[in-house]
CSV table of C-alpha atoms in Angstrom, one decimal:
chain,number,residue,atom,x,y,z
H,861,MET,CA,-7.0,-20.1,17.1
H,862,LYS,CA,-5.1,-23.4,16.8
H,863,THR,CA,-2.2,-22.1,18.4
H,864,THR,CA,-0.8,-20.7,21.7
H,865,ASN,CA,1.6,-18.6,20.3
H,866,THR,CA,0.7,-14.9,21.0
H,867,PRO,CA,3.2,-12.6,19.1
H,868,LEU,CA,2.5,-8.8,19.9
H,869,VAL,CA,1.0,-7.2,16.7
H,870,SER,CA,1.3,-3.2,16.4
H,871,VAL,CA,-1.2,-1.5,14.5
H,872,VAL,CA,0.1,1.7,13.0
H,873,LEU,CA,-2.8,3.9,12.3
H,874,ILE,CA,-1.8,7.2,10.5
H,875,THR,CA,-4.2,10.2,10.5
H,876,TYR,CA,-4.3,13.6,8.7
H,877,ASN,CA,-7.5,15.6,9.2
H,878,SER,CA,-9.2,12.3,9.6
H,879,ALA,CA,-11.9,13.4,12.2
H,880,LYS,CA,-14.8,12.3,10.1
H,881,PHE,CA,-13.7,8.6,10.1
H,882,VAL,CA,-11.0,8.1,12.8
H,883,ILE,CA,-13.1,7.0,15.7
H,884,GLU,CA,-14.6,4.4,13.3
H,885,SER,CA,-11.1,3.1,12.4
H,886,LEU,CA,-10.1,3.0,16.1
H,887,GLU,CA,-13.2,1.1,17.0
H,888,SER,CA,-12.4,-1.5,14.2
H,889,VAL,CA,-9.0,-2.0,15.8
H,890,LYS,CA,-10.4,-2.3,19.4
H,891,ALA,CA,-12.9,-4.9,17.8
H,892,GLN,CA,-10.2,-7.3,16.7
H,893,THR,CA,-10.6,-11.0,17.7
H,894,TRP,CA,-6.9,-10.8,18.3
H,895,LYS,CA,-6.1,-9.0,21.6
H,896,ASN,CA,-2.3,-8.9,22.1
H,897,ILE,CA,-2.2,-5.4,20.3
H,898,GLU,CA,-0.1,-2.2,20.5
H,899,LEU,CA,-1.9,0.7,19.1
H,900,VAL,CA,0.2,3.5,17.6
H,901,VAL,CA,-1.7,6.5,16.2
H,902,SER,CA,0.6,8.9,14.2
H,903,ASP,CA,-0.9,12.3,13.2
H,904,ASP,CA,0.6,14.5,10.5
H,905,GLY,CA,-0.1,17.8,11.7
H,906,SER,CA,-3.9,17.9,11.4
H,907,THR,CA,-5.9,21.0,11.4
H,908,ASP,CA,-9.1,19.5,12.4
H,909,HIS,CA,-9.9,18.0,15.8
H,910,SER,CA,-8.4,14.5,14.7
H,911,VAL,CA,-5.6,14.6,17.7
H,912,GLN,CA,-8.1,15.5,20.3
H,913,LEU,CA,-10.4,12.7,19.3
H,914,CYS,CA,-7.7,10.1,19.1
H,915,SER,CA,-6.3,11.5,22.6
H,916,ASP,CA,-9.6,11.1,24.2
H,917,TRP,CA,-10.5,7.8,22.7
H,918,LEU,CA,-7.0,6.3,23.6
H,919,GLU,CA,-7.4,7.5,27.3
H,920,VAL,CA,-10.7,5.8,27.6
H,921,ASN,CA,-9.8,2.7,25.8
H,922,LYS,CA,-6.1,2.2,26.6
H,923,SER,CA,-7.0,-0.9,29.0
H,924,HIS,CA,-8.0,-2.8,25.8
H,925,PHE,CA,-4.4,-2.9,24.4
H,926,PHE,CA,-1.0,-4.1,25.3
H,927,ALA,CA,0.1,-0.4,24.9
H,928,THR,CA,-1.0,2.7,23.1
H,929,LYS,CA,1.0,5.7,21.7
H,930,LEU,CA,0.1,9.0,20.1
H,931,ILE,CA,2.6,10.7,17.9
H,932,THR,CA,2.1,14.3,16.8
H,933,VAL,CA,4.0,16.8,14.8
H,934,PRO,CA,3.2,20.5,14.3
H,935,GLN,CA,3.3,20.6,10.7
H,936,ASN,CA,2.3,18.2,7.7
H,937,THR,CA,5.4,16.1,6.5
H,938,GLY,CA,3.5,13.9,4.0
H,939,ILE,CA,2.4,10.3,4.1
H,940,PRO,CA,5.9,8.2,4.1
H,941,SER,CA,7.2,10.3,7.0
H,942,ASN,CA,4.0,9.9,8.9
H,943,ASN,CA,4.1,6.3,8.2
H,944,ASN,CA,7.8,6.0,9.4
H,945,ARG,CA,7.1,7.8,12.7
H,946,GLY,CA,4.6,5.2,13.5
H,947,LEU,CA,6.6,2.3,12.2
H,948,ARG,CA,9.6,3.2,14.3
H,949,ALA,CA,7.6,3.6,17.3
H,950,ALA,CA,6.0,0.2,17.1
H,951,THR,CA,7.6,-2.6,19.2
H,952,GLY,CA,5.5,-5.7,18.2
H,953,ASP,CA,6.5,-8.6,16.3
H,954,TRP,CA,4.3,-7.8,13.5
H,955,ILE,CA,3.1,-4.5,12.0
H,956,LYS,CA,-0.4,-4.0,10.7
H,957,THR,CA,-0.5,-0.6,8.8
H,958,LEU,CA,-3.8,1.4,8.6
H,959,SER,CA,-4.9,4.7,7.5
H,960,GLY,CA,-7.3,6.9,9.5
H,961,ASP,CA,-10.3,6.6,7.0
H,962,ASP,CA,-10.1,2.8,6.6
H,963,ASN,CA,-11.2,-0.1,9.0
H,964,LEU,CA,-9.9,-3.6,9.9
H,965,MET,CA,-12.3,-6.4,9.6
H,966,GLU,CA,-12.8,-7.9,13.0
H,967,ASN,CA,-10.5,-11.2,12.0
H,968,CYS,CA,-8.0,-9.1,10.2
H,969,ILE,CA,-5.1,-9.9,12.4
H,970,VAL,CA,-6.0,-13.5,13.2
H,971,ASP,CA,-6.5,-14.2,9.5
H,972,ASN,CA,-3.0,-12.8,8.8
H,973,LEU,CA,-1.3,-14.5,11.7
H,974,GLU,CA,-2.8,-17.8,10.8
H,975,TYR,CA,-1.6,-17.3,7.2
H,976,ALA,CA,1.8,-16.7,8.5
H,977,TRP,CA,1.7,-19.8,10.5
H,978,GLN,CA,0.6,-21.8,7.7
H,979,PHE,CA,3.5,-20.3,5.5
H,980,PRO,CA,6.5,-19.6,7.9
H,981,GLU,CA,8.5,-18.2,5.2
H,982,ALA,CA,6.2,-15.3,4.8
H,983,SER,CA,7.1,-12.3,6.4
H,984,PHE,CA,5.5,-9.5,4.1
H,985,ILE,CA,1.9,-10.4,3.3
H,986,THR,CA,-1.0,-8.6,1.5
H,987,SER,CA,-4.7,-9.6,1.1
H,988,ASP,CA,-7.7,-8.5,-0.4
H,989,VAL,CA,-9.8,-5.4,0.5
H,990,ARG,CA,-13.6,-4.5,1.0
H,991,GLU,CA,-14.6,-1.1,-0.5
H,992,ILE,CA,-16.9,1.3,1.5
H,993,ASP,CA,-18.0,4.4,0.6
H,994,GLU,CA,-18.0,7.8,2.7
H,995,ASP,CA,-21.1,6.6,4.7
H,996,SER,CA,-19.5,3.3,5.2
H,997,MET,CA,-21.8,1.6,3.0
H,998,LEU,CA,-20.6,-1.4,1.1
H,999,ILE,CA,-19.5,-0.6,-2.6
H,1000,ARG,CA,-17.7,-4.1,-3.3
H,1001,ASP,CA,-17.7,-6.9,-0.8
H,1002,ARG,CA,-14.4,-8.0,-2.3
H,1003,VAL,CA,-11.9,-6.5,-4.7
H,1004,ILE,CA,-9.9,-8.8,-6.6
H,1005,ASN,CA,-6.6,-7.3,-7.7
H,1006,ASP,CA,-5.2,-9.4,-10.6
H,1007,ALA,CA,-1.9,-7.7,-10.4
H,1008,VAL,CA,-1.3,-8.8,-6.9
H,1009,ILE,CA,-2.2,-12.3,-8.0
H,1010,PHE,CA,0.2,-12.2,-10.9
H,1011,PHE,CA,3.1,-10.6,-8.8
H,1012,THR,CA,2.7,-13.0,-5.8
H,1013,ASN,CA,2.8,-16.3,-8.2
H,1014,LEU,CA,6.2,-15.1,-9.2
H,1015,PRO,CA,8.6,-17.6,-7.4
H,1016,SER,CA,11.1,-15.2,-6.0
H,1017,ALA,CA,11.5,-11.7,-4.6
H,1018,GLU,CA,14.0,-11.1,-7.4
H,1019,GLU,CA,11.6,-11.7,-10.1
H,1020,GLN,CA,8.8,-9.8,-8.2
H,1021,LEU,CA,10.9,-6.9,-8.1
H,1022,LYS,CA,11.9,-7.1,-11.8
H,1023,ASN,CA,8.1,-7.0,-12.9
H,1024,TYR,CA,7.2,-4.4,-10.2
H,1025,SER,CA,10.1,-2.3,-11.8
H,1026,ARG,CA,8.1,-2.7,-15.0
H,1027,TRP,CA,4.8,-2.0,-13.6
H,1028,PRO,CA,4.4,-0.8,-9.9
H,1029,ALA,CA,0.8,-1.9,-9.7
H,1030,PHE,CA,-1.3,-0.6,-6.9
H,1031,LEU,CA,-0.6,-2.5,-3.8
H,1032,ASN,CA,-2.6,-1.0,-0.9
H,1033,THR,CA,-0.7,-0.3,2.3
H,1034,PRO,CA,-3.7,-0.9,4.5
H,1035,ALA,CA,-3.6,-4.5,3.3
H,1036,PHE,CA,0.0,-4.8,4.3
H,1037,PHE,CA,0.8,-7.2,7.1
H,1038,CYS,CA,4.7,-7.3,7.6
H,1039,LYS,CA,7.3,-8.3,10.2
H,1040,ARG,CA,8.8,-5.3,12.0
H,1041,GLU,CA,12.4,-6.6,11.3
H,1042,VAL,CA,11.5,-6.4,7.6
H,1043,TRP,CA,10.5,-2.8,7.8
H,1044,LYS,CA,13.6,-1.9,9.8
H,1045,MET,CA,15.9,-3.9,7.3
H,1046,ALA,CA,14.1,-2.0,4.4
H,1047,ASP,CA,14.7,1.2,6.0
H,1048,TYR,CA,10.9,2.2,6.1
H,1049,CYS,CA,9.4,4.4,3.4
H,1050,ASP,CA,11.2,6.8,1.3
H,1051,GLU,CA,10.7,10.4,2.9
H,1052,GLU,CA,11.9,12.0,-0.3
H,1053,PHE,CA,8.2,11.7,-1.4
H,1054,ARG,CA,4.9,13.2,0.3
H,1055,ILE,CA,2.3,11.1,-1.1
H,1056,TYR,CA,3.6,7.5,-2.3
H,1057,ASP,CA,4.4,5.4,0.7
H,1058,ASP,CA,3.2,2.0,-0.7
H,1059,MET,CA,5.2,2.1,-3.9
H,1060,THR,CA,8.6,3.0,-2.2
H,1061,ALA,CA,8.0,0.6,0.5
H,1062,VAL,CA,7.4,-2.2,-2.0
H,1063,PHE,CA,10.6,-1.5,-4.0
H,1064,ARG,CA,12.8,-1.4,-0.6
H,1065,ILE,CA,11.5,-4.6,0.8
H,1066,MET,CA,11.7,-6.7,-2.2
H,1067,GLY,CA,15.1,-5.1,-2.9
H,1068,LYS,CA,16.1,-6.6,0.4
H,1069,GLY,CA,15.1,-10.0,-1.1
H,1070,VAL,CA,11.9,-10.2,0.7
H,1071,LYS,CA,9.2,-11.9,-1.3
H,1072,LEU,CA,5.4,-10.6,-1.2
H,1073,TYR,CA,2.7,-13.3,-0.1
H,1074,TYR,CA,-0.8,-13.1,-1.0
H,1075,MET,CA,-3.7,-14.0,1.3
H,1076,ASN,CA,-6.8,-14.7,-0.9
H,1077,LYS,CA,-9.3,-13.2,1.8
H,1078,PRO,CA,-10.5,-9.4,2.3
H,1079,THR,CA,-9.3,-8.2,5.8
H,1080,VAL,CA,-9.6,-4.5,5.3
H,1081,GLU,CA,-12.5,-2.0,4.7
H,1082,TYR,CA,-10.9,0.4,2.2
H,1083,ARG,CA,-12.8,3.8,2.0
H,1084,VAL,CA,-13.3,5.2,-1.5
H,1085,SER,CA,-13.5,9.0,-1.5
H,1086,PRO,CA,-13.1,11.6,-4.2
H,1087,ASN,CA,-11.2,13.7,-1.5
H,1088,SER,CA,-8.8,11.2,-0.6
H,1089,ILE,CA,-5.0,11.8,-1.5
H,1090,SER,CA,-4.9,8.8,-4.1
H,1091,ARG,CA,-7.9,10.4,-6.0
H,1092,SER,CA,-8.4,14.1,-5.4
H,1093,GLU,CA,-7.9,15.9,-8.9
H,1094,LYS,CA,-6.5,18.9,-6.7
H,1095,VAL,CA,-3.1,17.0,-6.1
H,1096,ASN,CA,-3.1,15.1,-9.4
H,1097,ASP,CA,0.0,17.0,-10.7
H,1098,ILE,CA,2.1,16.3,-7.5
H,1099,ARG,CA,1.1,12.6,-7.8
H,1100,GLU,CA,2.3,12.5,-11.4
H,1101,ASN,CA,5.5,14.4,-10.5
H,1102,GLU,CA,6.2,11.8,-7.8
H,1103,ALA,CA,5.4,8.8,-10.0
H,1104,TYR,CA,7.7,10.2,-12.5
H,1105,ARG,CA,10.5,10.6,-9.9
H,1106,ILE,CA,10.0,7.1,-8.6
H,1107,PHE,CA,10.4,5.7,-12.1
H,1108,LYS,CA,13.8,7.4,-12.3
H,1109,LYS,CA,14.9,6.5,-8.8
H,1110,TYR,CA,13.6,3.1,-8.5
H,1111,GLN,CA,12.3,1.5,-11.6
H,1112,THR,CA,15.0,2.5,-14.0
H,1113,LYS,CA,17.6,0.8,-12.0
H,1114,HIS,CA,16.2,-2.5,-12.7
H,1115,LEU,CA,15.4,-2.0,-16.5
H,1116,ASN,CA,17.9,-2.8,-19.4
H,1117,ILE,CA,17.2,-1.0,-22.5
H,1118,PHE,CA,18.4,-3.9,-24.4
H,1119,ASN,CA,15.7,-6.0,-23.2
H,1120,PRO,CA,12.5,-5.6,-25.4
H,1121,PHE,CA,10.1,-5.9,-22.4
H,1122,ASP,CA,12.1,-3.2,-20.6
H,1123,LEU,CA,12.4,-1.1,-23.6
H,1124,SER,CA,8.6,-1.0,-23.9
H,1125,ILE,CA,8.4,0.2,-20.3
H,1126,TYR,CA,10.4,3.2,-21.3
H,1127,TYR,CA,8.2,3.9,-24.1
H,1128,GLU,CA,5.1,3.5,-21.7
H,1129,ASN,CA,6.5,5.8,-19.3
H,1130,TRP,CA,7.4,8.4,-22.0
H,1131,LEU,CA,3.7,8.2,-23.1
H,1132,ARG,CA,2.6,9.0,-19.4
H,1133,PHE,CA,4.9,11.7,-18.5
H,1134,LYS,CA,6.5,13.3,-21.7
H,1135,TYR,CA,4.2,12.7,-24.7
H,1136,LYS,CA,2.1,16.0,-25.5
H,1137,GLY,CA,-0.1,14.4,-28.3
H,1138,PHE,CA,-0.8,15.8,-31.6
H,1139,LYS,CA,-3.1,18.9,-32.2
H,1140,GLY,CA,-4.8,18.3,-28.9
H,1141,HIS,CA,-5.2,14.7,-29.1
H,1142,LYS,CA,-3.1,11.9,-27.3
H,1143,GLY,CA,-4.8,8.7,-28.1
H,1144,ILE,CA,-2.9,7.1,-25.2
H,1145,SER,CA,-5.2,4.0,-25.0
H,1146,TYR,CA,-4.3,3.1,-28.7
H,1147,LEU,CA,-0.7,4.1,-28.4
H,1148,ARG,CA,-0.2,1.7,-25.4
H,1149,LYS,CA,-1.0,-1.1,-27.4
H,1150,LEU,CA,2.2,-0.6,-29.0
H,1151,ASN,CA,3.9,-1.7,-25.9
H,1152,LEU,CA,5.2,-5.3,-26.0
H,1153,TYR,CA,4.7,-5.6,-22.1
H,1154,TYR,CA,1.1,-4.8,-22.6
H,1155,TRP,CA,0.4,-7.7,-24.6
H,1156,TYR,CA,2.7,-10.0,-22.4
H,1157,MET,CA,0.4,-9.1,-19.4
H,1158,ARG,CA,-2.8,-9.6,-21.5
H,1159,PHE,CA,-1.2,-13.2,-22.3
H,1160,LYS,CA,-0.9,-13.7,-18.6
H,1161,GLY,CA,-4.5,-12.9,-17.9
H,1162,VAL,CA,-3.8,-9.5,-16.1
H,1163,LYS,CA,-6.6,-7.3,-17.5
H,1164,SER,CA,-5.9,-4.4,-15.1
H,1165,TYR,CA,-2.6,-3.4,-16.8
């Protein structure tokens, strides 16, 4: 560390039935090379023994932190609400968000702070992730998100917001490192939804004129599990319903049907949410190629669109 500046960083760790992985997540926070940490654990009505595990661990390890907090509720309220309880309880200058099945790499906070000191205008930072499986075995040492690279190379928050409205690409909340004042200014995540915390947060933060910055380095171990809320087939209908509501609430306000690119986004979302196919066949992969924005992104080298 090349500076004597020692800001307080709040790690907001959210849990819901996370008993299998939460101790590993907590230990990754404890192992940080940055030591001025407030640890806020927010549980969303777990029915396993997540709360007891966290409570016992915090009691034993509280001396390692500036402060610790455990927030519980009697019933499950959804990811955005759970995040918000933790975010509002945090008092640090910066907030590092984390899910109870993911881990921080040991230099995560130091790397983010050094990036922020290198780029003083950066108050909303994302980074790469390393993928691990349910046994904490490495899947991919580094996941390069070409969508993140595309968005963060745009020169302003306004242009980022416009393009994110066209394509709200996956930006992983556990990779976020954000000033507390920015979360407060953006009014946190949208509690109208139960699953999508990351997407609404990005819309709200960029909507306040805050640009997203990208640190070209993995800082988080992201656990890939078929049972996670982002992948489970059991909640696919709920995810799609929320995605459509986000399209109507957040995306359309930045789209103009007289703009050819924007019009193609309406077409894209019609395919996703309304198109029923013909005689049991949809052919979405072919029909998407009629989307002008698809070819624009290909021209820009974004293959994940």
